[in-house]
Amino acid sequence: MKILIIGNMGYVGPVLMEYLSSKKIKYDGLDVNFFNNKKVKNLLKKKKVHQTYIDVRDIKEYQIKKYNAVVYLAAISNDPMGNEFQKTTFDVNWRMAIKIAKMSKKVGVKKFIFASSCSMYGISKNKFKTEKSKLKPLTSYAKSKVRSETDLKKLSSKDFKVISLRFATACGYSKNLRLDLVLNDFVTSAILTKNITILSDGSPWRPLIHVKDMSRAIYWGIKFKMIKNNFLALNVGNTKMNYVIEDIAKKVTKIIKGCKYTINKNAPADKRSYSVDFTKYEKLSNHKKPLMNLNDSIKDLVIGIKKEKIPNNFRNSTYIRLNFIRNLIKQKKIDKNLRFI
Ligand SMILES: NC(=O)c1ccc[n+]([C@@H]2O[C@H](COP(=O)([O-])OP(=O)(O)OC[C@H]3O[C@@H](n4cnc5c(N)ncnc54)[C@H](O)[C@@H]3O)[C@@H](O)[C@H]2O)c1
């Protein structure tokens, strides 16, 4: 069995590669390598990964072989970047996902795993969203995921099965660490400044998933025998890992001694508040418990973050994806469409 992972050099990719290696799954990688991370490059060397450095917008059919499955992680991967680079977000997250899915189908790839997001549910007041709930994407990022799912469903067939994994908000340590994710931000603040500043009033709901659990879900998706359906969209996380933001901060202050948190009582209501029902995934995969619960995720981050050289004002640093991309533009390495110059 051989897999192609597109977008394997970001935050999720390195954890996924280690997970698949531990399961003796062979894989190739394909990525434009925006983040040029040394630790990720070392991992590729260590695992002897056949890596193609290419923009998904330039991929030609001959570059997609008859893999058993293609995993599509490549994305402009959050709301702030989606707002600033709207066209590129739709191009990379949606149009290219569909173009590559079509190529994959044509060359005989049997399975396409798409990294989607629970953010497509928008706001939910006290109601746990299931796969049957109405989608209300509020941002370009979330809209790009909805459009991808709609088109992937149409493309799916008996010989080309598609699974769209609607992931909860990721957390946990990765060799290519991102700090624009809520738990990663809180743990870093707690370690570096002993103070967690919650930018909202602390009331929004957010489901969390550790990157190892995301990797396990992708592995499960690769292996899962789809008999009845050609297309499956699944909420991926654990129902017990839905949290109110303030409670996440509280938990961090319990584990990291001597730090406190402050909330912004005057903040306008955060539109991105949702809780999600993951029962369907839990039943289908039999993953009733997460590999990494909230405590484990915090402890894993503490160990990882202490090994990184993170500046105290990390919210202005390149550990934030948007800052990294803006920097590349400033240095004239990429243009406004996020194309290497
Ligand atoms: N991190 C989360 O909270 C989360 C939650 C739900 C879903 N997801 C989805 O999971 C996937 C992986 O997320 P991540 O956190 O690893 O994102 P990331 O931004 O860390 O990594 C994305 C990777 O895609 C590559 N890429 C971007 N544009 C490309 C292009 N034009 N051509 C080739 N490669 C390109 C980047 O170089 C990078 O290595 C994304 O699709 C994301 O939307 C992430």
PDB file of C-alpha atoms in Angstrom, residues 119-324:
ATOM      1  CA  SER A 119     -15.688  25.426  11.249  1.00  0.00           C
ATOM      2  CA  MET A 120     -18.117  24.886   8.363  1.00  0.00           C
ATOM      3  CA  TYR A 121     -20.962  24.749  10.925  1.00  0.00           C
ATOM      4  CA  GLY A 122     -20.465  28.412  11.838  1.00  0.00           C
ATOM      5  CA  ILE A 123     -22.193  29.365  15.047  1.00  0.00           C
ATOM      6  CA  SER A 124     -24.219  26.929  17.157  1.00  0.00           C
ATOM      7  CA  LYS A 125     -26.137  27.990  20.198  1.00  0.00           C
ATOM      8  CA  ASN A 126     -26.049  25.171  22.755  1.00  0.00           C
ATOM      9  CA  LYS A 127     -26.683  22.610  20.069  1.00  0.00           C
ATOM     10  CA  PHE A 128     -24.198  19.910  19.187  1.00  0.00           C
ATOM     11  CA  LYS A 129     -23.770  19.843  15.416  1.00  0.00           C
ATOM     12  CA  THR A 130     -24.090  16.502  13.670  1.00  0.00           C
ATOM     13  CA  GLU A 131     -23.283  15.698  10.049  1.00  0.00           C
ATOM     14  CA  LYS A 132     -26.979  16.341   9.318  1.00  0.00           C
ATOM     15  CA  SER A 133     -26.871  19.908  10.668  1.00  0.00           C
ATOM     16  CA  LYS A 134     -27.081  22.802   8.280  1.00  0.00           C
ATOM     17  CA  LEU A 135     -23.711  24.194   7.154  1.00  0.00           C
ATOM     18  CA  LYS A 136     -23.248  27.904   7.782  1.00  0.00           C
ATOM     19  CA  PRO A 137     -19.665  28.722   6.780  1.00  0.00           C
ATOM     20  CA  LEU A 138     -18.844  32.244   7.948  1.00  0.00           C
ATOM     21  CA  THR A 139     -15.395  32.725   6.431  1.00  0.00           C
ATOM     22  CA  SER A 140     -13.651  32.153   3.110  1.00  0.00           C
ATOM     23  CA  TYR A 141     -11.674  29.345   4.739  1.00  0.00           C
ATOM     24  CA  ALA A 142     -14.836  27.560   5.894  1.00  0.00           C
ATOM     25  CA  LYS A 143     -16.572  28.249   2.560  1.00  0.00           C
ATOM     26  CA  SER A 144     -13.637  26.711   0.673  1.00  0.00           C
ATOM     27  CA  LYS A 145     -14.098  23.505   2.669  1.00  0.00           C
ATOM     28  CA  VAL A 146     -17.860  23.399   2.000  1.00  0.00           C
ATOM     29  CA  ARG A 147     -17.346  23.897  -1.747  1.00  0.00           C
ATOM     30  CA  SER A 148     -14.739  21.125  -1.782  1.00  0.00           C
ATOM     31  CA  GLU A 149     -17.060  18.688  -0.057  1.00  0.00           C
ATOM     32  CA  THR A 150     -19.931  19.482  -2.445  1.00  0.00           C
ATOM     33  CA  ASP A 151     -17.776  18.840  -5.509  1.00  0.00           C
ATOM     34  CA  LEU A 152     -15.969  15.832  -4.056  1.00  0.00           C
ATOM     35  CA  LYS A 153     -19.296  14.183  -3.337  1.00  0.00           C
ATOM     36  CA  LYS A 154     -20.245  14.557  -7.010  1.00  0.00           C
ATOM     37  CA  LEU A 155     -16.903  13.093  -8.119  1.00  0.00           C
ATOM     38  CA  SER A 156     -17.028  10.079  -5.820  1.00  0.00           C
ATOM     39  CA  SER A 157     -17.902   6.738  -7.380  1.00  0.00           C
ATOM     40  CA  LYS A 158     -17.765   3.002  -6.759  1.00  0.00           C
ATOM     41  CA  ASP A 159     -14.098   3.034  -7.833  1.00  0.00           C
ATOM     42  CA  PHE A 160     -13.200   6.402  -6.308  1.00  0.00           C
ATOM     43  CA  LYS A 161     -14.261   6.641  -2.696  1.00  0.00           C
ATOM     44  CA  VAL A 162     -14.004   9.958  -0.886  1.00  0.00           C
ATOM     45  CA  ILE A 163     -13.853  10.621   2.844  1.00  0.00           C
ATOM     46  CA  SER A 164     -14.021  14.175   4.088  1.00  0.00           C
ATOM     47  CA  LEU A 165     -12.806  14.468   7.667  1.00  0.00           C
ATOM     48  CA  ARG A 166     -14.311  17.517   9.359  1.00  0.00           C
ATOM     49  CA  PHE A 167     -11.661  18.020  11.999  1.00  0.00           C
ATOM     50  CA  ALA A 168     -12.152  19.818  15.297  1.00  0.00           C
ATOM     51  CA  THR A 169      -9.624  22.571  16.163  1.00  0.00           C
ATOM     52  CA  ALA A 170      -6.192  20.992  16.215  1.00  0.00           C
ATOM     53  CA  CYS A 171      -3.847  21.148  19.174  1.00  0.00           C
ATOM     54  CA  GLY A 172      -0.613  19.547  20.325  1.00  0.00           C
ATOM     55  CA  TYR A 173       3.043  19.555  19.484  1.00  0.00           C
ATOM     56  CA  SER A 174       4.342  19.103  15.951  1.00  0.00           C
ATOM     57  CA  LYS A 175       7.815  19.531  14.465  1.00  0.00           C
ATOM     58  CA  ASN A 176       6.279  22.397  12.475  1.00  0.00           C
ATOM     59  CA  LEU A 177       4.534  24.068  15.388  1.00  0.00           C
ATOM     60  CA  ARG A 178       1.697  26.560  14.895  1.00  0.00           C
ATOM     61  CA  LEU A 179       0.723  28.895  17.688  1.00  0.00           C
ATOM     62  CA  ASP A 180      -2.397  30.331  16.040  1.00  0.00           C
ATOM     63  CA  LEU A 181      -4.462  27.528  17.567  1.00  0.00           C
ATOM     64  CA  VAL A 182      -6.248  28.138  20.832  1.00  0.00           C
ATOM     65  CA  LEU A 183      -4.672  25.531  23.117  1.00  0.00           C
ATOM     66  CA  ASN A 184      -1.193  25.984  21.631  1.00  0.00           C
ATOM     67  CA  ASP A 185      -1.526  29.740  22.211  1.00  0.00           C
ATOM     68  CA  PHE A 186      -2.666  29.321  25.822  1.00  0.00           C
ATOM     69  CA  VAL A 187       0.073  26.874  26.792  1.00  0.00           C
ATOM     70  CA  THR A 188       2.765  29.026  25.166  1.00  0.00           C
ATOM     71  CA  SER A 189       1.477  32.161  26.948  1.00  0.00           C
ATOM     72  CA  ALA A 190       1.362  30.308  30.243  1.00  0.00           C
ATOM     73  CA  ILE A 191       4.952  29.105  29.889  1.00  0.00           C
ATOM     74  CA  LEU A 192       6.478  32.316  28.554  1.00  0.00           C
ATOM     75  CA  THR A 193       4.518  35.077  30.279  1.00  0.00           C
ATOM     76  CA  LYS A 194       2.627  33.333  33.108  1.00  0.00           C
ATOM     77  CA  ASN A 195      -0.488  35.015  31.792  1.00  0.00           C
ATOM     78  CA  ILE A 196      -3.075  33.833  29.303  1.00  0.00           C
ATOM     79  CA  THR A 197      -4.909  36.685  27.611  1.00  0.00           C
ATOM     80  CA  ILE A 198      -8.202  35.429  26.254  1.00  0.00           C
ATOM     81  CA  LEU A 199      -9.107  37.713  23.372  1.00  0.00           C
ATOM     82  CA  SER A 200     -12.822  36.912  23.588  1.00  0.00           C
ATOM     83  CA  ASP A 201     -15.166  36.983  26.595  1.00  0.00           C
ATOM     84  CA  GLY A 202     -14.232  33.325  27.142  1.00  0.00           C
ATOM     85  CA  SER A 203     -17.711  31.975  26.396  1.00  0.00           C
ATOM     86  CA  PRO A 204     -17.347  30.442  22.905  1.00  0.00           C
ATOM     87  CA  TRP A 205     -17.406  26.690  22.525  1.00  0.00           C
ATOM     88  CA  ARG A 206     -14.666  24.910  20.643  1.00  0.00           C
ATOM     89  CA  PRO A 207     -14.044  21.198  20.055  1.00  0.00           C
ATOM     90  CA  LEU A 208     -10.374  20.199  20.271  1.00  0.00           C
ATOM     91  CA  ILE A 209      -8.431  17.342  18.708  1.00  0.00           C
ATOM     92  CA  HIS A 210      -4.787  16.453  19.155  1.00  0.00           C
ATOM     93  CA  VAL A 211      -2.744  16.103  15.950  1.00  0.00           C
ATOM     94  CA  LYS A 212      -2.046  12.470  16.842  1.00  0.00           C
ATOM     95  CA  ASP A 213      -5.797  11.819  16.884  1.00  0.00           C
ATOM     96  CA  MET A 214      -6.103  13.582  13.518  1.00  0.00           C
ATOM     97  CA  SER A 215      -3.396  11.247  12.207  1.00  0.00           C
ATOM     98  CA  ARG A 216      -5.150   8.191  13.603  1.00  0.00           C
ATOM     99  CA  ALA A 217      -8.363   9.326  11.868  1.00  0.00           C
ATOM    100  CA  ILE A 218      -6.579   9.718   8.525  1.00  0.00           C
ATOM    101  CA  TYR A 219      -5.033   6.256   8.913  1.00  0.00           C
ATOM    102  CA  TRP A 220      -8.462   4.879   9.774  1.00  0.00           C
ATOM    103  CA  GLY A 221      -9.908   6.628   6.685  1.00  0.00           C
ATOM    104  CA  ILE A 222      -7.257   5.047   4.465  1.00  0.00           C
ATOM    105  CA  LYS A 223      -8.050   1.575   5.814  1.00  0.00           C
ATOM    106  CA  PHE A 224     -11.836   1.860   6.165  1.00  0.00           C
ATOM    107  CA  LYS A 225     -13.752  -0.334   3.722  1.00  0.00           C
ATOM    108  CA  MET A 226     -16.552   1.753   2.288  1.00  0.00           C
ATOM    109  CA  ILE A 227     -19.141  -0.713   1.150  1.00  0.00           C
ATOM    110  CA  LYS A 228     -22.415   1.191   1.238  1.00  0.00           C
ATOM    111  CA  ASN A 229     -21.269   4.714   0.368  1.00  0.00           C
ATOM    112  CA  ASN A 230     -18.986   6.324  -2.168  1.00  0.00           C
ATOM    113  CA  PHE A 231     -18.752   9.529  -0.126  1.00  0.00           C
ATOM    114  CA  LEU A 232     -18.559  10.047   3.591  1.00  0.00           C
ATOM    115  CA  ALA A 233     -18.321  13.340   5.498  1.00  0.00           C
ATOM    116  CA  LEU A 234     -17.534  12.834   9.159  1.00  0.00           C
ATOM    117  CA  ASN A 235     -17.034  15.062  12.168  1.00  0.00           C
ATOM    118  CA  VAL A 236     -13.675  14.013  13.579  1.00  0.00           C
ATOM    119  CA  GLY A 237     -12.899  14.573  17.232  1.00  0.00           C
ATOM    120  CA  ASN A 238     -14.311  13.282  20.496  1.00  0.00           C
ATOM    121  CA  THR A 239     -17.634  14.444  21.906  1.00  0.00           C
ATOM    122  CA  LYS A 240     -16.120  14.815  25.378  1.00  0.00           C
ATOM    123  CA  MET A 241     -13.534  17.227  23.987  1.00  0.00           C
ATOM    124  CA  ASN A 242     -15.960  20.119  23.415  1.00  0.00           C
ATOM    125  CA  TYR A 243     -14.895  22.971  25.704  1.00  0.00           C
ATOM    126  CA  VAL A 244     -15.799  26.505  26.620  1.00  0.00           C
ATOM    127  CA  ILE A 245     -12.702  28.642  25.933  1.00  0.00           C
ATOM    128  CA  GLU A 246     -12.491  29.882  29.533  1.00  0.00           C
ATOM    129  CA  ASP A 247     -12.442  26.279  30.784  1.00  0.00           C
ATOM    130  CA  ILE A 248      -9.524  25.486  28.479  1.00  0.00           C
ATOM    131  CA  ALA A 249      -7.591  28.388  30.038  1.00  0.00           C
ATOM    132  CA  LYS A 250      -8.554  27.221  33.540  1.00  0.00           C
ATOM    133  CA  LYS A 251      -7.230  23.752  32.817  1.00  0.00           C
ATOM    134  CA  VAL A 252      -3.932  25.153  31.547  1.00  0.00           C
ATOM    135  CA  THR A 253      -3.501  27.236  34.706  1.00  0.00           C
ATOM    136  CA  LYS A 254      -4.089  24.112  36.798  1.00  0.00           C
ATOM    137  CA  ILE A 255      -1.329  22.186  35.045  1.00  0.00           C
ATOM    138  CA  ILE A 256       1.188  25.017  34.602  1.00  0.00           C
ATOM    139  CA  LYS A 257       1.649  26.357  38.094  1.00  0.00           C
ATOM    140  CA  GLY A 258       1.925  30.052  38.833  1.00  0.00           C
ATOM    141  CA  CYS A 259       0.069  31.394  35.824  1.00  0.00           C
ATOM    142  CA  LYS A 260      -3.284  33.122  35.528  1.00  0.00           C
ATOM    143  CA  TYR A 261      -5.694  34.064  32.777  1.00  0.00           C
ATOM    144  CA  THR A 262      -7.590  37.241  31.923  1.00  0.00           C
ATOM    145  CA  ILE A 263     -10.689  37.530  29.788  1.00  0.00           C
ATOM    146  CA  ASN A 264     -11.835  40.445  27.697  1.00  0.00           C
ATOM    147  CA  LYS A 265     -15.277  41.207  29.152  1.00  0.00           C
ATOM    148  CA  ASN A 266     -15.882  43.897  26.520  1.00  0.00           C
ATOM    149  CA  ALA A 267     -15.157  41.711  23.527  1.00  0.00           C
ATOM    150  CA  PRO A 268     -17.954  41.406  20.988  1.00  0.00           C
ATOM    151  CA  ALA A 269     -19.556  37.953  20.873  1.00  0.00           C
ATOM    152  CA  ASP A 270     -17.240  35.582  18.999  1.00  0.00           C
ATOM    153  CA  LYS A 271     -19.100  34.323  15.959  1.00  0.00           C
ATOM    154  CA  ARG A 272     -17.006  31.196  15.854  1.00  0.00           C
ATOM    155  CA  SER A 273     -18.661  29.239  18.612  1.00  0.00           C
ATOM    156  CA  TYR A 274     -19.730  25.683  18.039  1.00  0.00           C
ATOM    157  CA  SER A 275     -19.945  22.343  19.761  1.00  0.00           C
ATOM    158  CA  VAL A 276     -19.895  19.182  17.726  1.00  0.00           C
ATOM    159  CA  ASP A 277     -21.279  15.678  18.006  1.00  0.00           C
ATOM    160  CA  PHE A 278     -18.658  13.116  17.002  1.00  0.00           C
ATOM    161  CA  THR A 279     -20.763  10.012  17.682  1.00  0.00           C
ATOM    162  CA  LYS A 280     -20.847   8.839  14.072  1.00  0.00           C
ATOM    163  CA  TYR A 281     -17.039   8.806  13.825  1.00  0.00           C
ATOM    164  CA  GLU A 282     -16.654   7.269  17.281  1.00  0.00           C
ATOM    165  CA  LYS A 283     -18.969   4.410  16.275  1.00  0.00           C
ATOM    166  CA  LEU A 284     -17.634   3.799  12.770  1.00  0.00           C
ATOM    167  CA  SER A 285     -13.971   3.894  13.786  1.00  0.00           C
ATOM    168  CA  ASN A 286     -14.449   2.430  17.260  1.00  0.00           C
ATOM    169  CA  HIS A 287     -12.215   5.274  18.503  1.00  0.00           C
ATOM    170  CA  LYS A 288     -14.277   5.864  21.617  1.00  0.00           C
ATOM    171  CA  LYS A 289     -11.467   7.533  23.520  1.00  0.00           C
ATOM    172  CA  PRO A 290      -8.967  10.052  22.197  1.00  0.00           C
ATOM    173  CA  LEU A 291      -5.307   9.013  22.160  1.00  0.00           C
ATOM    174  CA  MET A 292      -4.590  12.405  23.727  1.00  0.00           C
ATOM    175  CA  ASN A 293      -7.130  14.072  26.018  1.00  0.00           C
ATOM    176  CA  LEU A 294      -6.897  17.717  27.129  1.00  0.00           C
ATOM    177  CA  ASN A 295      -4.465  16.971  29.996  1.00  0.00           C
ATOM    178  CA  ASP A 296      -2.230  14.893  27.726  1.00  0.00           C
ATOM    179  CA  SER A 297      -2.323  17.577  25.050  1.00  0.00           C
ATOM    180  CA  ILE A 298      -1.255  20.284  27.495  1.00  0.00           C
ATOM    181  CA  LYS A 299       1.582  18.153  28.861  1.00  0.00           C
ATOM    182  CA  ASP A 300       2.727  17.238  25.343  1.00  0.00           C
ATOM    183  CA  LEU A 301       2.818  20.934  24.420  1.00  0.00           C
ATOM    184  CA  VAL A 302       4.749  21.862  27.566  1.00  0.00           C
ATOM    185  CA  ILE A 303       7.515  19.383  26.688  1.00  0.00           C
ATOM    186  CA  GLY A 304       7.606  20.464  23.029  1.00  0.00           C
ATOM    187  CA  ILE A 305       7.424  24.209  23.597  1.00  0.00           C
ATOM    188  CA  LYS A 306      10.304  24.138  26.060  1.00  0.00           C
ATOM    189  CA  LYS A 307      12.487  22.728  23.275  1.00  0.00           C
ATOM    190  CA  GLU A 308      11.576  25.523  20.820  1.00  0.00           C
ATOM    191  CA  LYS A 309      13.063  29.005  20.864  1.00  0.00           C
ATOM    192  CA  ILE A 310       9.827  30.973  21.038  1.00  0.00           C
ATOM    193  CA  PRO A 311       9.914  34.754  21.643  1.00  0.00           C
ATOM    194  CA  ASN A 312       7.727  36.149  24.444  1.00  0.00           C
ATOM    195  CA  ASN A 313       5.738  38.188  21.917  1.00  0.00           C
ATOM    196  CA  PHE A 314       5.013  35.028  19.925  1.00  0.00           C
ATOM    197  CA  ARG A 315       1.662  36.382  18.688  1.00  0.00           C
ATOM    198  CA  ASN A 316       3.751  38.675  16.449  1.00  0.00           C
ATOM    199  CA  SER A 317       6.151  35.915  15.440  1.00  0.00           C
ATOM    200  CA  THR A 318       6.311  33.527  12.502  1.00  0.00           C
ATOM    201  CA  TYR A 319       4.849  30.774  14.697  1.00  0.00           C
ATOM    202  CA  ILE A 320       1.618  32.426  13.512  1.00  0.00           C
ATOM    203  CA  ARG A 321       0.901  31.238   9.961  1.00  0.00           C
ATOM    204  CA  LEU A 322      -0.354  34.642   8.730  1.00  0.00           C
ATOM    205  CA  ASN A 323       2.837  36.371   9.950  1.00  0.00           C
ATOM    206  CA  PHE A 324       4.983  33.752   8.241  1.00  0.00           C
TER     207      PHE A 324
END
